[in-house]
Short mmCIF file of C-alpha atoms in Angstrom, two decimals:
data_model
loop_
_atom_site.label_atom_id
_atom_site.label_comp_id
_atom_site.label_asym_id
_atom_site.label_seq_id
_atom_site.Cartn_x
_atom_site.Cartn_y
_atom_site.Cartn_z
CA LYS E 1486 83.92 6.51 79.38
CA GLY E 1487 80.42 5.27 79.20
CA SER E 1488 78.00 5.37 82.02
CA ASP E 1489 75.55 4.92 79.13
CA SER E 1490 74.43 1.34 78.80
CA PRO E 1491 73.37 0.16 75.36
CA THR E 1492 69.63 0.23 74.78
CA ILE E 1493 68.20 -3.26 74.77
CA ILE E 1494 65.19 -3.97 72.62
CA ASN E 1495 62.34 -5.14 74.78
CA ALA E 1496 60.90 -8.57 74.18
CA PHE E 1497 57.50 -7.28 73.09
CA GLN E 1498 59.05 -5.00 70.45
CA LEU E 1499 60.69 -8.11 69.06
CA ILE E 1500 57.49 -10.16 69.26
CA GLY E 1501 55.53 -7.36 67.56
CA MET E 1502 57.67 -7.85 64.46
CA SER E 1503 55.89 -11.10 63.60
CA SER E 1504 54.14 -11.00 60.22
CA PHE E 1505 51.29 -12.92 61.82
CA LEU E 1506 50.58 -10.00 64.12
CA ASP E 1507 50.42 -7.50 61.28
CA LEU E 1508 46.83 -7.67 60.14
CA SER E 1509 47.46 -5.11 57.40
CA GLY E 1510 48.14 -8.27 55.35
CA PHE E 1511 44.34 -8.43 54.97
CA PHE E 1512 44.41 -5.29 52.89
CA GLU E 1513 47.59 -5.84 50.93
CA GLN E 1514 46.79 -8.85 48.79
CA ARG C 685 22.24 -10.59 43.82
CA GLN C 686 24.68 -13.22 44.89
CA ASN C 687 26.61 -12.75 48.11
CA SER C 688 25.32 -9.26 48.72
CA PRO C 689 25.19 -8.32 52.39
CA ARG C 690 21.40 -8.65 52.31
CA THR C 691 21.63 -12.28 51.32
CA CYS C 692 23.71 -13.05 54.39
CA GLN C 693 20.86 -13.91 56.70
CA TYR C 694 22.96 -13.88 59.87
CA VAL C 695 24.14 -10.37 59.47
CA ASP C 696 22.38 -7.28 60.58
CA LEU C 697 24.51 -4.58 59.02
CA ALA C 698 22.92 -1.71 60.87
CA ARG C 699 23.35 -3.43 64.22
CA LEU C 700 26.98 -4.27 63.45
CA ALA C 701 27.61 -0.66 62.48
CA HIS C 702 25.83 0.59 65.59
CA ASP C 703 27.90 -1.61 67.89
CA SER C 704 31.24 -0.77 66.23
CA PRO C 705 33.23 2.27 65.11
CA PHE C 706 32.18 1.48 61.50
CA SER C 707 29.43 3.08 59.43
CA VAL C 708 26.99 0.86 57.52
CA ASN C 709 28.92 1.48 54.28
CA GLU C 710 32.16 0.58 56.03
CA VAL C 711 30.62 -2.66 57.31
CA GLU C 712 29.55 -3.36 53.72
CA ALA C 713 33.07 -2.66 52.47
CA LEU C 714 34.44 -5.02 55.14
CA TYR C 715 31.96 -7.59 53.91
CA GLU C 716 33.69 -7.37 50.51
CA LEU C 717 37.00 -8.06 52.25
CA PHE C 718 35.43 -10.88 54.25
CA LYS C 719 34.04 -12.47 51.08
CA LYS C 720 37.48 -12.37 49.50
CA LEU C 721 39.21 -13.91 52.53
CA SER C 722 36.52 -16.48 53.27
CA CYS C 723 36.51 -17.97 49.78
CA SER C 724 40.27 -18.05 49.23
CA ILE C 725 40.50 -21.80 49.97
CA ILE C 726 37.03 -23.07 50.95
CA ASP C 727 34.16 -21.11 49.44
CA ASP C 728 31.82 -21.17 52.44
CA MET C 729 31.68 -17.56 53.70
CA LEU C 730 33.64 -18.53 56.80
CA ILE C 731 37.31 -17.82 57.44
CA HIS C 732 39.20 -21.00 58.25
CA LYS C 733 42.62 -20.92 59.89
CA GLU C 734 44.31 -21.79 56.60
CA GLU C 735 42.62 -18.79 54.99
CA LEU C 736 43.77 -16.50 57.77
CA ARG C 737 47.30 -17.85 57.36
CA LEU C 738 47.12 -17.32 53.61
CA ALA C 739 45.94 -13.74 54.12
CA LEU C 740 48.63 -12.87 56.64
CA PHE C 741 51.53 -14.91 55.42
CA GLN C 742 50.78 -15.69 51.76
CA ALA C 743 51.15 -19.41 52.52
CA PRO C 744 48.41 -21.79 53.68
CA TYR C 745 50.70 -24.16 55.58
CA GLY C 746 52.88 -24.02 58.68
CA GLU C 747 52.22 -23.80 62.40
CA ASN C 748 52.62 -20.51 64.19
CA ILE C 749 51.58 -19.62 67.76
CA PHE C 750 50.76 -16.04 66.83
CA LEU C 751 48.44 -17.20 64.08
CA ASP C 752 46.76 -19.58 66.55
CA ARG C 753 46.22 -16.80 69.07
CA VAL C 754 44.94 -14.29 66.48
CA PHE C 755 42.55 -16.93 65.16
CA ASP C 756 41.34 -17.85 68.67
CA LEU C 757 40.67 -14.23 69.52
CA PHE C 758 38.67 -13.69 66.34
CA ASP C 759 36.80 -16.98 66.80
CA GLU C 760 34.58 -15.88 69.70
CA LYS C 761 32.29 -18.91 69.47
CA LYS C 762 35.30 -21.25 69.47
CA ASN C 763 33.84 -23.31 66.65
CA GLY C 764 36.96 -23.31 64.48
CA VAL C 765 35.83 -20.71 61.94
CA ILE C 766 35.52 -16.93 61.86
CA GLU C 767 32.08 -15.64 60.95
CA PHE C 768 31.45 -12.16 59.58
CA GLU C 769 30.12 -10.82 62.85
CA GLU C 770 33.19 -12.10 64.71
CA PHE C 771 35.37 -10.54 62.01
CA ILE C 772 33.74 -7.14 62.56
CA HIS C 773 33.96 -7.45 66.36
CA ALA C 774 37.69 -8.17 66.27
CA LEU C 775 38.51 -5.60 63.58
CA SER C 776 36.67 -2.97 65.65
CA VAL C 777 39.51 -3.18 68.17
CA PHE C 778 41.97 -2.32 65.38
CA HIS C 779 40.10 0.81 64.29
CA PRO C 780 42.17 3.97 64.83
CA ASN C 781 39.30 5.38 66.93
CA ALA C 782 38.81 2.30 69.13
CA PRO C 783 39.39 2.91 72.85
CA ILE C 784 42.97 2.24 73.90
CA GLU C 785 41.70 0.02 76.73
CA GLU C 786 40.31 -2.39 74.12
CA LYS C 787 43.65 -2.48 72.32
CA ILE C 788 45.51 -3.07 75.58
CA ASP C 789 43.13 -5.87 76.51
CA PHE C 790 43.33 -7.52 73.08
CA ALA C 791 47.14 -7.43 73.09
CA PHE C 792 47.19 -8.90 76.60
CA ARG C 793 44.94 -11.78 75.58
CA LEU C 794 47.06 -12.29 72.48
CA TYR C 795 50.25 -12.67 74.48
CA ASP C 796 48.68 -14.69 77.32
CA LEU C 797 49.24 -17.85 75.31
CA ARG C 798 47.99 -20.29 77.95
CA GLN C 799 45.14 -17.99 78.98
CA THR C 800 46.07 -17.99 82.65
CA GLY C 801 45.33 -14.31 83.17
CA PHE C 802 49.05 -13.51 83.20
CA ILE C 803 51.81 -13.17 80.62
CA GLU C 804 54.40 -15.55 81.97
CA ARG C 805 58.11 -15.68 81.32
CA GLU C 806 57.86 -19.00 79.50
CA GLU C 807 55.25 -17.50 77.18
CA VAL C 808 57.49 -14.56 76.36
CA GLN C 809 60.40 -16.96 75.76
CA GLN C 810 58.22 -19.03 73.44
CA MET C 811 57.05 -15.96 71.50
CA VAL C 812 60.57 -14.59 71.16
CA ALA C 813 61.79 -17.99 69.93
CA THR C 814 58.95 -17.99 67.36
CA ILE C 815 59.76 -14.56 65.96
CA LEU C 816 63.46 -15.44 65.77
CA MET C 817 62.62 -18.57 63.81
CA GLU C 818 60.16 -16.71 61.62
CA SER C 819 62.73 -14.09 60.72
CA ASP C 820 65.76 -16.41 60.50
CA MET C 821 67.43 -14.37 63.21
CA THR C 822 69.75 -15.90 65.75
CA LEU C 823 70.61 -14.43 69.11
CA SER C 824 72.85 -15.91 71.76
CA ASP C 825 71.09 -17.41 74.80
CA GLU C 826 72.86 -14.79 76.86
CA LEU C 827 71.39 -11.92 74.86
CA LEU C 828 67.97 -13.55 74.78
CA ASN C 829 67.94 -13.87 78.56
CA LEU C 830 69.13 -10.31 78.87
CA ILE C 831 66.26 -9.07 76.69
CA ILE C 832 63.68 -11.04 78.66
CA ASP C 833 65.19 -10.09 82.04
CA LYS C 834 65.14 -6.43 81.09
CA THR C 835 61.55 -6.67 79.85
CA PHE C 836 60.38 -8.29 83.07
CA ALA C 837 62.41 -5.85 85.18
CA ASP C 838 60.39 -3.05 83.50
CA ALA C 839 56.98 -4.70 83.23
CA ASP C 840 56.68 -7.03 86.22
CA SER C 841 56.46 -4.40 88.93
CA ASP C 842 55.54 -6.78 91.79
CA LYS C 843 58.38 -9.12 90.76
CA ASP C 844 56.31 -12.28 90.90
CA GLY C 845 57.70 -13.53 87.59
CA LYS C 846 54.57 -12.86 85.55
CA ILE C 847 52.87 -9.82 84.05
CA SER C 848 49.33 -9.14 85.26
CA LYS C 849 46.83 -7.19 83.22
CA ALA C 850 47.32 -4.11 85.42
CA GLU C 851 51.10 -4.35 85.00
CA TRP C 852 50.66 -4.80 81.24
CA LYS C 853 48.47 -1.71 81.08
CA ALA C 854 51.02 0.40 82.96
CA TYR C 855 53.83 -0.99 80.81
CA VAL C 856 52.23 -0.30 77.42
CA LEU C 857 51.12 3.15 78.47
CA LYS C 858 54.82 3.79 79.13
CA HIS C 859 55.74 2.17 75.79
CA PRO C 860 52.80 2.97 73.46
CA SER C 861 54.74 1.75 70.41
CA LEU C 862 54.01 -1.78 71.66
CA LEU C 863 50.40 -1.25 70.60
CA LYS C 864 51.34 -0.30 67.04
CA ASN C 865 50.01 -3.60 65.66
CA MET C 866 46.70 -3.00 67.38
CA THR C 867 45.79 -0.18 64.96
CA LEU C 868 45.10 -0.64 61.26
CA PRO C 869 45.09 2.75 59.52
CA TYR C 870 43.36 1.04 56.54
CA LEU C 871 40.20 0.79 58.62
CA LYS C 872 39.81 4.55 58.53
CA ASP C 873 39.34 4.43 54.79
CA VAL C 874 37.94 1.01 54.16
CA THR C 875 35.27 2.10 51.68
CA THR C 876 38.05 3.39 49.41
CA ALA C 877 40.02 0.17 49.79
CA PHE C 878 36.96 -1.92 48.82
CA PRO C 879 34.91 0.31 46.50
CA SER C 880 33.08 -2.72 45.11
CA PHE C 881 30.71 -2.50 48.10
CA ILE C 882 28.99 0.24 46.06
CA PHE C 883 27.56 -2.43 43.77
CA ASN C 884 25.94 -4.20 46.69
CA THR C 885 25.02 -1.40 49.03
CA GLU C 886 21.46 -0.57 49.87
CA VAL C 887 22.19 2.43 52.04
CA GLU C 888 24.05 5.69 51.68
CA ASP C 889 25.86 6.78 54.83
#
């Protein structure tokens, strides 16, 4: 069973989750 | 009229609109946003790093490499503050209609922490460590290395241990979701978000 390997998040997806990279904060105060 | 766009002697609204995806009214609406951000701590019509941090993270204190890079990219003159014109230039990249090449380039410069012209493995490690700390997430070293190995296996096509701008471009075109942060849908409707520009406007788009 399982030639499928689990999908690994790529590093930039992870990095992109930083609140400091979400400039929509400008508009949501 | 205090603080109206016309009293800001350094700003030529029509020129800013002409050189950006924004209309004159949209530039005026962004001026309302700029006024709000630039007087949140020091009322001097300039955005200081603490004010950017407050806007993005609702707290004026604390070091963060992403904040430093965002600030540096906005601060074109490298004089430690963001002026209105710089604010418009940088936000132009985030407009939904801005060319994708500009978004790719901005993201590359953002992630090239040491500004060497490459995104290096150490930089990616540092950024991943920062986001993990920021979000109180812990991952085993093994999983972290696996994530970074896999990322470089996909992105670093010449296998020299660093991601060039051409490799970055090819990589994000394959994974366009990585540019999600480079578009602010709000910018499409900024006059609605900041209707108070109406009280200061001198033009009708």
